[in-house]
């Protein structure tokens, strides 16, 4: 096994289902790599454990190799072998767990959405801890994410601490309380958790279905630190409307629960060095941005007749959370206002995917609108660079990264005031906000008049005040959305938790 390096800082191990850029579905993947890179820069040792999915982008892993060990882990009353691989992703050490289980848990050609996800990820959570135990690792913090690896928290205290894996405090981050990982209580037994002991209202019992257990609730109850991804969302999920059934649990555990706004990986998202772009540019050279707009219009077959015609971008998973009806409305409204609209998105929800395929077909040869219904990382970079404005009309938004990425690329965000959008986008017309923070257009009501109001104001400024618009673009591009500040907050809470544990051990 690979010995853990000794580091003067903290030793933090993230156990997660995603990591950008090799295994990314959404923001979770960005957060795992962005936060770990920032921790590493601050002198901490950050390692990541991922499932060895067949669909990982293996060409982006350096020094990828199998370790000469087999880890046996428990599941369904038996012991299964796991092969462990190691590699470096953007400078970060990553371990991959490949279960040799007949169900081929991570050989499905996709990350999520399988009928046995609860089994797949409870297996992975246990195998990851087994690996840490057998490798003799002594992390200060084990940080798990979302329902898929929330099992780590109860498994750590109930199964692994008694076996001697007891150096760590557990941090759990929930990136979206909509996804909670519930199953009949008996399903917990597979990974060796005691269903009888855990299916109680103060432990893992689901708050609305009492014969079911809830993995996110387990993460909240059994972790030392619980975070979510923005201060506003941390408030929202403590209300009955926003908590997806967990508001009372979060209120009970409010002392250890806080919202820390995500950052973005400013190396991966940097228009001055971005190799996906036809032309790199920065805040002092907006001509380069204009060339990217031209290039995207050409590549998508949109009209280039009017350079001043504003281009509105939207890059999103097409799920109800993202306000799909408002996105659809924004396409038509943008055209009415004389703009162009480019949507990059895909949907795991069949009726939404079908609906947008219908709209995409209608606009197939349109001069001013194009819908591209797939996941495409390189195209996403080009759209951020080409867009003048960027729309995010979410119904709720734990943090949201696209508003920060769009600002870094000089596309002005138009967002609904909710969750992390409320903590990062401040209206240019809001006099209560100091002008250096005003950076976009916001609206409150999740309806057509709401979104129209913000769109109209954005178009008005773009069309009638080009100089002020350019100043706004430069200001947004120079704003700091790096992980530095947020990683410092994680550093603080990790350190406080570790110090508290050491104090009570003395
Ligand atoms: P969520 O995690 O809810 O999907 P976030 O705003 O936190 O939303 O993160 C979305 C991330 O996924 C961003 O990096 C965005 O660029 C990327 N993304 C979303 N949809 C697509 C797509 N169709 N193609 C490429 N990247 C996408």
Short mmCIF file of C-alpha atoms and ligand atoms in Angstrom, two decimals:
data_model
loop_
_atom_site.label_atom_id
_atom_site.label_comp_id
_atom_site.label_asym_id
_atom_site.label_seq_id
_atom_site.Cartn_x
_atom_site.Cartn_y
_atom_site.Cartn_z
CA UNK A 1 0.00 0.00 0.00
CA UNK A 2 1.01 3.58 -0.49
CA UNK A 3 2.14 5.07 2.80
CA UNK A 4 0.58 8.38 3.74
CA UNK A 5 3.04 11.24 3.56
CA UNK A 6 3.52 13.14 6.75
CA UNK A 7 2.36 16.71 6.47
CA UNK A 8 2.59 19.60 8.87
CA UNK A 9 -1.02 20.48 8.07
CA UNK A 10 -4.17 18.43 8.34
CA UNK A 11 -4.65 15.09 6.64
CA UNK A 12 -8.05 15.16 4.94
CA UNK A 13 -9.57 12.29 2.99
CA UNK A 14 -12.59 12.94 0.81
CA UNK A 15 -14.81 9.99 -0.03
CA UNK A 16 -17.05 10.97 -2.92
CA UNK A 17 -19.03 9.72 -5.88
CA UNK A 18 -17.75 12.44 -8.26
CA UNK A 19 -14.59 14.33 -9.03
CA UNK A 20 -14.05 16.80 -11.87
CA UNK A 21 -12.90 16.47 -14.54
CA UNK A 22 -12.77 12.66 -14.70
CA UNK A 23 -16.08 11.69 -13.09
CA UNK A 24 -18.42 14.65 -13.07
CA UNK A 25 -22.20 14.88 -13.23
CA UNK A 26 -22.65 18.33 -11.70
CA UNK A 27 -21.35 20.72 -9.07
CA UNK A 28 -20.33 18.00 -6.58
CA UNK A 29 -17.50 16.95 -8.91
CA UNK A 30 -16.25 20.54 -9.17
CA UNK A 31 -16.35 21.01 -5.41
CA UNK A 32 -14.35 17.89 -4.58
CA UNK A 33 -11.46 18.84 -6.86
CA UNK A 34 -11.65 22.60 -6.22
CA UNK A 35 -11.70 22.28 -2.44
CA UNK A 36 -8.97 19.62 -2.38
CA UNK A 37 -6.68 21.69 -4.62
CA UNK A 38 -7.17 24.71 -2.36
CA UNK A 39 -6.48 22.64 0.77
CA UNK A 40 -3.35 21.24 -0.84
CA UNK A 41 -2.18 24.78 -1.68
CA UNK A 42 -2.62 25.70 1.97
CA UNK A 43 -0.23 22.91 2.98
CA UNK A 44 -2.69 20.18 3.92
CA UNK A 45 -2.62 16.64 2.61
CA UNK A 46 -5.83 16.01 0.69
CA UNK A 47 -6.61 12.62 -0.82
CA UNK A 48 -9.74 11.42 -2.59
CA UNK A 49 -11.39 8.01 -2.81
CA UNK A 50 -13.70 7.34 -5.77
CA UNK A 51 -15.48 4.31 -7.17
CA UNK A 52 -13.61 2.94 -10.18
CA UNK A 53 -16.42 3.55 -12.67
CA UNK A 54 -15.94 2.14 -16.16
CA UNK A 55 -16.92 5.55 -17.57
CA UNK A 56 -14.17 7.60 -15.89
CA UNK A 57 -12.06 9.68 -18.29
CA UNK A 58 -8.95 7.61 -17.72
CA UNK A 59 -6.84 9.62 -20.17
CA UNK A 60 -6.91 12.53 -17.70
CA UNK A 61 -5.39 10.53 -14.83
CA UNK A 62 -1.60 10.59 -14.49
CA UNK A 63 0.46 7.60 -13.31
CA UNK A 64 -2.65 5.45 -13.12
CA UNK A 65 -1.82 2.00 -11.78
CA UNK A 66 -3.17 -0.89 -9.74
CA UNK A 67 -1.80 -1.35 -6.26
CA UNK A 68 -0.49 -4.75 -5.38
CA UNK A 69 -3.15 -5.38 -2.75
CA UNK A 70 -6.60 -6.78 -2.47
CA UNK A 71 -8.96 -5.32 0.12
CA UNK A 72 -11.68 -7.63 1.34
CA UNK A 73 -14.83 -5.86 2.44
CA UNK A 74 -18.10 -7.03 3.92
CA UNK A 75 -21.45 -6.98 2.10
CA UNK A 76 -24.59 -9.12 2.41
CA UNK A 77 -23.00 -11.40 4.97
CA UNK A 78 -19.99 -12.20 2.81
CA UNK A 79 -16.61 -10.83 2.04
CA UNK A 80 -15.79 -9.46 -1.42
CA UNK A 81 -12.46 -8.59 -2.94
CA UNK A 82 -11.69 -5.06 -4.12
CA UNK A 83 -8.85 -4.01 -6.32
CA UNK A 84 -7.36 -0.61 -5.51
CA UNK A 85 -5.98 1.73 -8.14
CA UNK A 86 -4.14 4.97 -7.62
CA UNK A 87 -3.41 7.96 -9.83
CA UNK A 88 -2.98 11.70 -9.88
CA UNK A 89 -5.68 14.05 -11.08
CA UNK A 90 -4.58 17.64 -11.50
CA UNK A 91 -1.92 17.12 -8.85
CA UNK A 92 -4.24 15.39 -6.36
CA UNK A 93 -3.70 11.80 -5.16
CA UNK A 94 -6.78 9.70 -5.87
CA UNK A 95 -7.61 6.11 -4.95
CA UNK A 96 -10.14 4.13 -6.94
CA UNK A 97 -12.03 1.16 -5.57
CA UNK A 98 -12.99 -1.62 -7.95
CA UNK A 99 -15.33 -4.11 -6.29
CA UNK A 100 -15.16 -7.69 -7.50
CA UNK A 101 -18.82 -8.24 -6.82
CA UNK A 102 -21.05 -10.18 -9.23
CA UNK A 103 -23.38 -7.17 -9.53
CA UNK A 104 -20.59 -5.21 -11.25
CA UNK A 105 -21.51 -2.12 -9.26
CA UNK A 106 -19.45 0.38 -11.22
CA UNK A 107 -19.52 -1.21 -14.65
CA UNK A 108 -22.76 0.40 -15.74
CA UNK A 109 -21.57 2.97 -18.28
CA UNK A 110 -22.95 5.76 -16.08
CA UNK A 111 -22.47 7.24 -12.63
CA UNK A 112 -25.99 7.26 -11.17
CA UNK A 113 -29.56 6.39 -11.94
CA UNK A 114 -29.38 2.62 -11.47
CA UNK A 115 -32.08 0.63 -9.64
CA UNK A 116 -29.54 -0.49 -7.04
CA UNK A 117 -27.84 2.86 -6.33
CA UNK A 118 -28.46 2.47 -2.58
CA UNK A 119 -26.61 -0.86 -2.64
CA UNK A 120 -23.84 0.36 -4.94
CA UNK A 121 -22.95 3.35 -2.81
CA UNK A 122 -23.43 1.75 0.60
CA UNK A 123 -21.03 -0.93 -0.66
CA UNK A 124 -18.57 1.74 -1.80
CA UNK A 125 -18.77 3.67 1.50
CA UNK A 126 -17.91 0.55 3.45
CA UNK A 127 -15.13 -0.55 1.07
CA UNK A 128 -13.56 2.94 1.27
CA UNK A 129 -13.40 2.76 5.08
CA UNK A 130 -12.09 -0.80 4.91
CA UNK A 131 -9.32 0.43 2.63
CA UNK A 132 -8.40 3.20 5.10
CA UNK A 133 -8.30 0.73 7.97
CA UNK A 134 -6.19 -1.84 6.14
CA UNK A 135 -3.86 0.78 4.70
CA UNK A 136 -3.23 2.04 8.22
CA UNK A 137 -4.16 5.57 7.26
CA UNK A 138 -4.69 8.01 10.10
CA UNK A 139 -6.60 10.96 8.66
CA UNK A 140 -7.58 13.93 10.80
CA UNK A 141 -10.74 14.44 8.78
CA UNK A 142 -12.84 12.12 6.66
CA UNK A 143 -15.09 14.27 4.49
CA UNK A 144 -18.03 12.58 2.82
CA UNK A 145 -20.45 14.10 0.34
CA UNK A 146 -24.15 13.74 -0.46
CA UNK A 147 -26.28 10.68 0.15
CA UNK A 148 -23.99 8.37 -1.79
CA UNK A 149 -21.20 8.53 0.78
CA UNK A 150 -23.17 9.72 3.84
CA UNK A 151 -23.15 6.03 4.94
CA UNK A 152 -19.53 6.70 5.91
CA UNK A 153 -20.63 8.61 9.04
CA UNK A 154 -22.63 5.83 10.78
CA UNK A 155 -20.25 3.16 9.45
CA UNK A 156 -17.29 5.00 10.91
CA UNK A 157 -18.66 5.26 14.43
CA UNK A 158 -20.56 1.97 14.60
CA UNK A 159 -18.18 -0.34 12.73
CA UNK A 160 -14.76 1.18 12.03
CA UNK A 161 -13.90 3.23 15.12
CA UNK A 162 -14.24 0.05 17.25
CA UNK A 163 -11.88 -1.69 14.78
CA UNK A 164 -9.23 0.99 15.37
CA UNK A 165 -9.84 3.46 12.53
CA UNK A 166 -10.38 6.22 15.06
CA UNK A 167 -8.09 9.15 14.30
CA UNK A 168 -10.67 11.16 12.38
CA UNK A 169 -13.51 13.58 12.78
CA UNK A 170 -16.26 13.20 10.19
CA UNK A 171 -17.39 16.08 8.02
CA UNK A 172 -20.47 15.64 5.83
CA UNK A 173 -21.41 18.08 3.11
CA UNK A 174 -24.86 17.95 1.56
CA UNK A 175 -24.78 19.56 -1.87
CA UNK A 176 -28.52 19.20 -2.45
CA UNK A 177 -31.13 18.10 0.08
CA UNK A 178 -33.49 17.03 -2.69
CA UNK A 179 -31.53 13.80 -3.05
CA UNK A 180 -31.55 11.87 0.21
CA UNK A 181 -30.93 8.19 -0.53
CA UNK A 182 -33.78 6.39 1.19
CA UNK A 183 -34.57 2.66 1.24
CA UNK A 184 -36.42 0.11 3.35
CA UNK A 185 -34.64 -0.05 6.70
CA UNK A 186 -33.53 -3.64 6.16
CA UNK A 187 -31.37 -2.55 3.20
CA UNK A 188 -28.93 -0.99 5.65
CA UNK A 189 -27.94 -4.45 6.81
CA UNK A 190 -26.15 -5.18 3.53
CA UNK A 191 -23.23 -2.91 4.40
CA UNK A 192 -23.14 -4.13 7.98
CA UNK A 193 -25.10 -1.35 9.67
CA UNK A 194 -27.60 -2.41 12.32
CA UNK A 195 -31.02 -1.51 10.88
CA UNK A 196 -32.80 -2.11 14.15
CA UNK A 197 -30.47 0.19 16.05
CA UNK A 198 -30.50 2.89 13.36
CA UNK A 199 -34.16 2.94 12.29
CA UNK A 200 -35.12 5.39 15.04
CA UNK A 201 -36.40 8.97 14.77
CA UNK A 202 -33.22 10.40 16.31
CA UNK A 203 -30.96 8.30 14.04
CA UNK A 204 -31.49 7.30 10.40
CA UNK A 205 -35.26 6.84 10.20
CA UNK A 206 -36.78 8.81 7.36
CA UNK A 207 -38.90 11.62 8.78
CA UNK A 208 -41.91 10.83 6.59
CA UNK A 209 -41.74 7.06 5.94
CA UNK A 210 -41.02 5.30 9.18
CA UNK A 211 -40.17 1.94 7.68
CA UNK A 212 -37.42 3.57 5.64
CA UNK A 213 -33.97 4.86 6.45
CA UNK A 214 -32.44 8.00 5.06
CA UNK A 215 -28.76 8.18 4.30
CA UNK A 216 -28.51 12.00 4.33
CA UNK A 217 -30.16 12.02 7.75
CA UNK A 218 -27.51 9.52 8.86
CA UNK A 219 -24.81 11.87 7.57
CA UNK A 220 -26.33 14.76 9.52
CA UNK A 221 -26.83 12.83 12.76
CA UNK A 222 -23.51 10.96 12.85
CA UNK A 223 -21.03 13.56 11.57
CA UNK A 224 -19.06 15.97 13.71
CA UNK A 225 -19.40 18.74 11.16
CA UNK A 226 -22.26 19.16 8.71
CA UNK A 227 -22.10 21.72 5.96
CA UNK A 228 -24.07 22.74 2.96
CA UNK A 229 -22.94 24.87 0.09
CA UNK A 230 -24.15 28.39 0.82
CA UNK A 231 -25.32 30.39 3.84
CA UNK A 232 -28.73 31.21 2.33
CA UNK A 233 -29.41 27.56 1.47
CA UNK A 234 -28.39 26.59 5.04
CA UNK A 235 -31.20 28.88 6.24
CA UNK A 236 -33.71 27.68 3.63
CA UNK A 237 -33.29 23.99 4.45
CA UNK A 238 -34.13 24.65 8.07
CA UNK A 239 -37.65 25.68 7.04
CA UNK A 240 -40.52 23.30 6.36
CA UNK A 241 -40.76 24.53 2.72
CA UNK A 242 -37.06 24.19 1.95
CA UNK A 243 -35.90 21.25 4.03
CA UNK A 244 -37.25 18.37 1.92
CA UNK A 245 -38.43 16.76 5.17
CA UNK A 246 -35.15 17.21 7.04
CA UNK A 247 -35.71 20.68 8.51
CA UNK A 248 -36.41 19.37 12.01
CA UNK A 249 -33.29 17.16 11.96
CA UNK A 250 -31.19 20.10 10.79
CA UNK A 251 -32.62 22.30 13.49
CA UNK A 252 -31.83 19.69 16.15
CA UNK A 253 -28.25 19.58 14.88
CA UNK A 254 -27.95 23.28 14.11
CA UNK A 255 -24.87 23.78 16.32
CA UNK A 256 -22.69 21.72 14.00
CA UNK A 257 -24.41 22.82 10.76
CA UNK A 258 -23.30 25.72 8.59
CA UNK A 259 -23.37 26.96 5.01
CA UNK A 260 -20.09 27.67 3.25
CA UNK A 261 -20.32 29.15 -0.23
CA UNK A 262 -18.52 27.06 -2.83
CA UNK A 263 -15.74 28.55 -4.88
CA UNK A 264 -14.80 27.65 -8.43
CA UNK A 265 -11.57 26.18 -9.69
CA UNK A 266 -10.06 29.34 -11.15
CA UNK A 267 -7.33 27.38 -12.98
CA UNK A 268 -9.80 25.16 -14.77
CA UNK A 269 -12.09 28.15 -15.41
CA UNK A 270 -9.78 30.85 -16.68
CA UNK A 271 -10.54 32.62 -19.96
CA UNK A 272 -6.91 33.82 -20.14
CA UNK A 273 -5.56 30.25 -20.42
CA UNK A 274 -8.59 28.21 -21.49
CA UNK A 275 -7.49 25.93 -24.32
CA UNK A 276 -11.07 25.06 -25.24
CA UNK A 277 -11.47 28.62 -26.55
CA UNK A 278 -10.60 29.84 -30.03
CA UNK A 279 -9.09 32.97 -28.46
CA UNK A 280 -7.99 33.45 -24.86
CA UNK A 281 -8.89 36.78 -23.30
CA UNK A 282 -8.98 38.75 -20.09
CA UNK A 283 -10.79 41.71 -18.58
CA UNK A 284 -8.50 44.15 -20.38
CA UNK A 285 -9.06 42.57 -23.78
CA UNK A 286 -12.74 42.13 -24.46
CA UNK A 287 -12.04 41.94 -28.18
CA UNK A 288 -11.03 38.34 -27.49
CA UNK A 289 -14.42 37.70 -25.92
CA UNK A 290 -16.12 39.13 -29.03
CA UNK A 291 -14.11 36.72 -31.19
CA UNK A 292 -15.35 33.78 -29.15
CA UNK A 293 -18.92 34.97 -29.64
CA UNK A 294 -18.31 35.15 -33.35
CA UNK A 295 -16.79 31.65 -33.35
CA UNK A 296 -19.71 30.11 -31.47
CA UNK A 297 -22.24 31.77 -33.76
CA UNK A 298 -20.37 30.40 -36.77
CA UNK A 299 -20.07 26.89 -35.31
CA UNK A 300 -23.75 26.72 -34.36
CA UNK A 301 -24.95 28.36 -37.57
CA UNK A 302 -26.43 31.40 -35.81
CA UNK A 303 -26.62 34.76 -37.56
CA UNK A 304 -23.55 36.97 -37.15
CA UNK A 305 -25.11 39.90 -38.99
CA UNK A 306 -25.29 42.11 -35.91
CA UNK A 307 -22.27 41.99 -33.58
CA UNK A 308 -24.20 43.94 -30.95
CA UNK A 309 -27.06 41.45 -30.73
CA UNK A 310 -26.73 40.06 -27.19
CA UNK A 311 -26.14 36.35 -26.74
CA UNK A 312 -27.76 34.72 -23.74
CA UNK A 313 -26.31 31.44 -22.49
CA UNK A 314 -27.75 28.72 -20.29
CA UNK A 315 -25.85 25.59 -19.21
CA UNK A 316 -27.73 23.29 -16.89
CA UNK A 317 -29.13 19.95 -15.95
CA UNK A 318 -32.74 20.19 -17.12
CA UNK A 319 -34.52 19.21 -13.91
CA UNK A 320 -37.48 20.92 -12.15
CA UNK A 321 -35.10 22.49 -9.58
CA UNK A 322 -33.54 24.58 -12.35
CA UNK A 323 -36.86 26.21 -13.31
CA UNK A 324 -37.25 24.49 -16.67
CA UNK A 325 -40.52 26.29 -17.45
CA UNK A 326 -38.76 29.61 -16.88
CA UNK A 327 -35.83 28.54 -19.05
CA UNK A 328 -38.28 27.69 -21.82
CA UNK A 329 -39.97 31.05 -21.38
CA UNK A 330 -36.59 32.86 -21.40
CA UNK A 331 -35.83 31.45 -24.85
CA UNK A 332 -38.95 33.05 -26.36
CA UNK A 333 -38.61 36.28 -24.38
CA UNK A 334 -34.96 36.67 -25.46
CA UNK A 335 -35.99 36.36 -29.09
CA UNK A 336 -38.76 38.96 -28.58
CA UNK A 337 -36.22 41.31 -27.06
CA UNK A 338 -33.89 40.89 -30.04
CA UNK A 339 -31.30 38.58 -28.49
CA UNK A 340 -29.85 35.18 -29.29
CA UNK A 341 -30.19 32.16 -27.01
CA UNK A 342 -27.92 29.13 -26.65
CA UNK A 343 -28.87 26.32 -24.29
CA UNK A 344 -26.58 23.43 -23.38
CA UNK A 345 -28.37 20.95 -21.18
CA UNK A 346 -29.53 17.43 -20.77
CA UNK A 347 -32.21 15.85 -18.70
CA UNK A 348 -32.45 12.62 -16.75
CA UNK A 349 -36.25 13.17 -16.72
CA UNK A 350 -37.69 11.63 -19.91
CA UNK A 351 -40.66 14.02 -20.33
CA UNK A 352 -38.45 17.08 -19.89
CA UNK A 353 -35.87 15.72 -22.33
CA UNK A 354 -38.67 15.04 -24.87
CA UNK A 355 -40.14 18.51 -24.40
CA UNK A 356 -36.80 20.19 -24.99
CA UNK A 357 -36.08 17.95 -27.96
CA UNK A 358 -39.31 19.33 -29.43
CA UNK A 359 -38.17 22.91 -28.83
CA UNK A 360 -34.70 22.11 -30.18
CA UNK A 361 -36.27 20.79 -33.38
CA UNK A 362 -38.34 23.95 -33.81
CA UNK A 363 -35.18 26.03 -33.64
CA UNK A 364 -32.98 23.70 -35.71
CA UNK A 365 -32.38 26.25 -38.45
CA UNK A 366 -33.29 29.39 -36.55
CA UNK A 367 -30.95 32.38 -36.89
CA UNK A 368 -31.03 33.25 -33.23
CA UNK A 369 -31.62 30.22 -31.03
CA UNK A 370 -29.94 26.85 -30.62
CA UNK A 371 -30.56 24.08 -28.09
CA UNK A 372 -27.85 21.45 -27.66
CA UNK A 373 -29.21 18.63 -25.55
CA UNK A 374 -26.19 16.78 -24.26
CA UNK A 375 -23.39 17.00 -21.75
CA UNK A 376 -20.36 18.58 -23.42
CA UNK A 377 -17.58 20.03 -21.33
CA UNK A 378 -15.62 21.72 -24.11
CA UNK A 379 -18.74 23.33 -25.55
CA UNK A 380 -19.64 24.59 -22.08
CA UNK A 381 -16.39 26.58 -21.94
CA UNK A 382 -17.05 28.07 -25.36
CA UNK A 383 -20.59 29.11 -24.39
CA UNK A 384 -19.46 30.82 -21.18
CA UNK A 385 -16.88 32.75 -23.23
CA UNK A 386 -19.30 33.68 -26.02
CA UNK A 387 -22.25 34.77 -23.87
CA UNK A 388 -23.05 38.35 -22.95
CA UNK A 389 -25.61 37.24 -20.39
CA UNK A 390 -26.29 33.99 -18.58
CA UNK A 391 -29.64 32.89 -17.19
CA UNK A 392 -30.25 30.82 -14.02
CA UNK A 393 -33.93 30.93 -12.99
CA UNK A 394 -33.68 28.16 -10.37
CA UNK A 395 -36.60 27.33 -8.09
CA UNK A 396 -34.00 26.46 -5.47
CA UNK A 397 -30.23 26.42 -5.83
CA UNK A 398 -27.99 25.07 -3.06
CA UNK A 399 -25.00 27.03 -4.37
CA UNK A 400 -24.80 27.03 -8.13
CA UNK A 401 -21.48 27.32 -9.89
CA UNK A 402 -22.57 28.52 -13.29
CA UNK A 403 -23.20 32.08 -12.10
CA UNK A 404 -19.60 32.28 -10.83
CA UNK A 405 -18.13 30.70 -13.96
CA UNK A 406 -20.18 32.96 -16.20
CA UNK A 407 -18.98 36.07 -14.34
CA UNK A 408 -15.37 34.94 -14.66
CA UNK A 409 -15.94 34.71 -18.41
CA UNK A 410 -17.67 38.10 -18.58
CA UNK A 411 -21.24 36.85 -19.07
CA UNK A 412 -23.55 38.83 -16.76
CA UNK A 413 -25.77 36.54 -14.66
CA UNK A 414 -29.55 36.92 -14.53
CA UNK A 415 -30.69 34.81 -11.61
CA UNK A 416 -33.50 34.06 -9.26
CA UNK A 417 -32.74 35.18 -5.71
CA UNK A 418 -32.47 31.84 -3.96
CA UNK A 419 -29.80 29.79 -2.14
CA UNK A 420 -26.25 30.38 -3.28
CA UNK A 421 -27.42 32.63 -6.12
CA UNK A 422 -28.59 35.01 -3.41
CA UNK A 423 -25.10 34.89 -1.84
CA UNK A 424 -23.16 35.55 -5.03
CA UNK A 425 -25.25 37.69 -7.40
CA UNK A 426 -26.23 41.20 -6.37
CA UNK A 427 -28.50 43.36 -8.47
CA UNK A 428 -27.01 46.36 -10.25
CA UNK A 429 -30.15 48.30 -9.34
CA UNK A 430 -30.15 47.40 -5.64
CA UNK A 431 -29.04 50.50 -3.78
CA UNK A 432 -28.80 48.65 -0.50
CA UNK A 433 -25.77 46.75 -1.87
CA UNK A 434 -22.42 48.57 -2.13
CA UNK A 435 -21.68 49.20 -5.80
CA UNK A 436 -18.48 47.13 -5.82
CA UNK A 437 -20.59 44.02 -5.15
CA UNK A 438 -23.34 44.74 -7.69
CA UNK A 439 -22.70 42.24 -10.46
CA UNK A 440 -25.87 41.02 -12.15
CA UNK A 441 -29.65 41.00 -12.37
CA UNK A 442 -31.87 39.25 -9.88
CA UNK A 443 -35.59 38.52 -9.50
CA UNK A 444 -37.63 37.01 -6.71
CA UNK A 445 -40.85 35.59 -8.13
CA UNK A 446 -40.51 32.28 -9.96
CA UNK A 447 -42.91 33.31 -12.69
CA UNK A 448 -42.91 34.94 -16.10
CA UNK A 449 -43.36 38.55 -14.91
CA UNK A 450 -40.50 37.97 -12.45
CA UNK A 451 -38.02 36.74 -15.04
CA UNK A 452 -39.23 39.29 -17.62
CA UNK A 453 -38.45 42.15 -15.26
CA UNK A 454 -34.82 41.07 -14.89
CA UNK A 455 -34.38 40.23 -18.59
CA UNK A 456 -35.83 43.56 -19.66
CA UNK A 457 -33.50 45.49 -17.37
CA UNK A 458 -30.48 43.53 -18.61
CA UNK A 459 -31.36 44.10 -22.28
CA UNK A 460 -32.02 47.74 -21.60
CA UNK A 461 -28.59 48.30 -20.06
CA UNK A 462 -26.83 46.26 -22.77
CA UNK A 463 -28.55 48.07 -25.64
CA UNK A 464 -28.60 51.62 -24.26
CA UNK A 465 -25.49 51.87 -22.13
CA UNK A 466 -22.70 49.88 -23.80
CA UNK A 467 -19.99 51.58 -21.79
CA UNK A 468 -21.57 50.87 -18.44
CA UNK A 469 -22.18 47.31 -19.63
CA UNK A 470 -18.49 46.92 -20.45
CA UNK A 471 -17.52 48.21 -17.02
CA UNK A 472 -19.85 45.66 -15.50
CA UNK A 473 -18.29 42.88 -17.58
CA UNK A 474 -14.80 43.90 -16.44
CA UNK A 475 -15.90 44.16 -12.81
CA UNK A 476 -17.46 40.68 -12.90
CA UNK A 477 -14.38 39.17 -14.55
CA UNK A 478 -12.17 40.58 -11.79
CA UNK A 479 -14.30 39.31 -8.91
CA UNK A 480 -12.74 36.67 -6.70
CA UNK A 481 -14.68 33.40 -6.85
CA UNK A 482 -11.66 31.24 -6.09
CA UNK A 483 -11.73 28.61 -3.38
CA UNK A 484 -9.32 30.61 -1.18
CA UNK A 485 -11.93 32.14 1.12
CA UNK A 486 -14.18 29.09 1.31
CA UNK A 487 -11.30 26.65 1.78
CA UNK A 488 -10.11 28.83 4.68
CA UNK A 489 -13.54 28.35 6.27
CA UNK A 490 -13.30 24.57 5.86
CA UNK A 491 -9.76 24.72 7.26
CA UNK A 492 -11.11 26.54 10.33
CA UNK A 493 -13.95 24.15 11.04
CA UNK A 494 -11.74 21.09 10.43
CA UNK A 495 -9.12 22.48 12.83
CA UNK A 496 -11.66 23.40 15.49
CA UNK A 497 -13.21 19.96 15.35
CA UNK A 498 -9.83 18.21 15.53
CA UNK A 499 -8.76 20.43 18.43
CA UNK A 500 -11.99 19.72 20.29
CA UNK A 501 -11.52 15.96 19.82
CA UNK A 502 -7.94 16.14 21.10
CA UNK A 503 -8.99 18.21 24.10
CA UNK A 504 -11.63 15.67 25.14
CA UNK A 505 -9.19 12.73 24.69
CA UNK A 506 -6.72 14.26 27.17
P1 LIG B 1 -25.74 21.21 -10.31
O1 LIG B 1 -24.65 20.64 -9.45
O2 LIG B 1 -27.06 21.34 -9.63
O3 LIG B 1 -25.87 20.53 -11.62
P2 LIG B 1 -24.07 23.60 -10.43
O4 LIG B 1 -24.34 24.96 -10.97
O5 LIG B 1 -23.59 23.50 -9.02
O6 LIG B 1 -25.36 22.73 -10.68
O7 LIG B 1 -22.93 22.90 -11.33
C1 LIG B 1 -23.15 22.62 -12.67
C2 LIG B 1 -21.81 22.26 -13.32
O8 LIG B 1 -22.07 21.34 -14.38
C3 LIG B 1 -21.14 23.46 -13.96
O9 LIG B 1 -19.74 23.25 -13.97
C4 LIG B 1 -21.70 23.43 -15.39
O10 LIG B 1 -20.83 24.07 -16.31
C5 LIG B 1 -21.76 21.94 -15.64
N1 LIG B 1 -22.80 21.52 -16.60
C6 LIG B 1 -24.14 21.44 -16.41
N2 LIG B 1 -24.77 20.97 -17.51
C7 LIG B 1 -23.80 20.74 -18.43
C8 LIG B 1 -23.80 20.24 -19.78
N3 LIG B 1 -24.93 19.88 -20.39
N4 LIG B 1 -22.61 20.16 -20.42
C9 LIG B 1 -21.46 20.51 -19.80
N5 LIG B 1 -21.39 20.97 -18.53
C10 LIG B 1 -22.54 21.09 -17.85
#
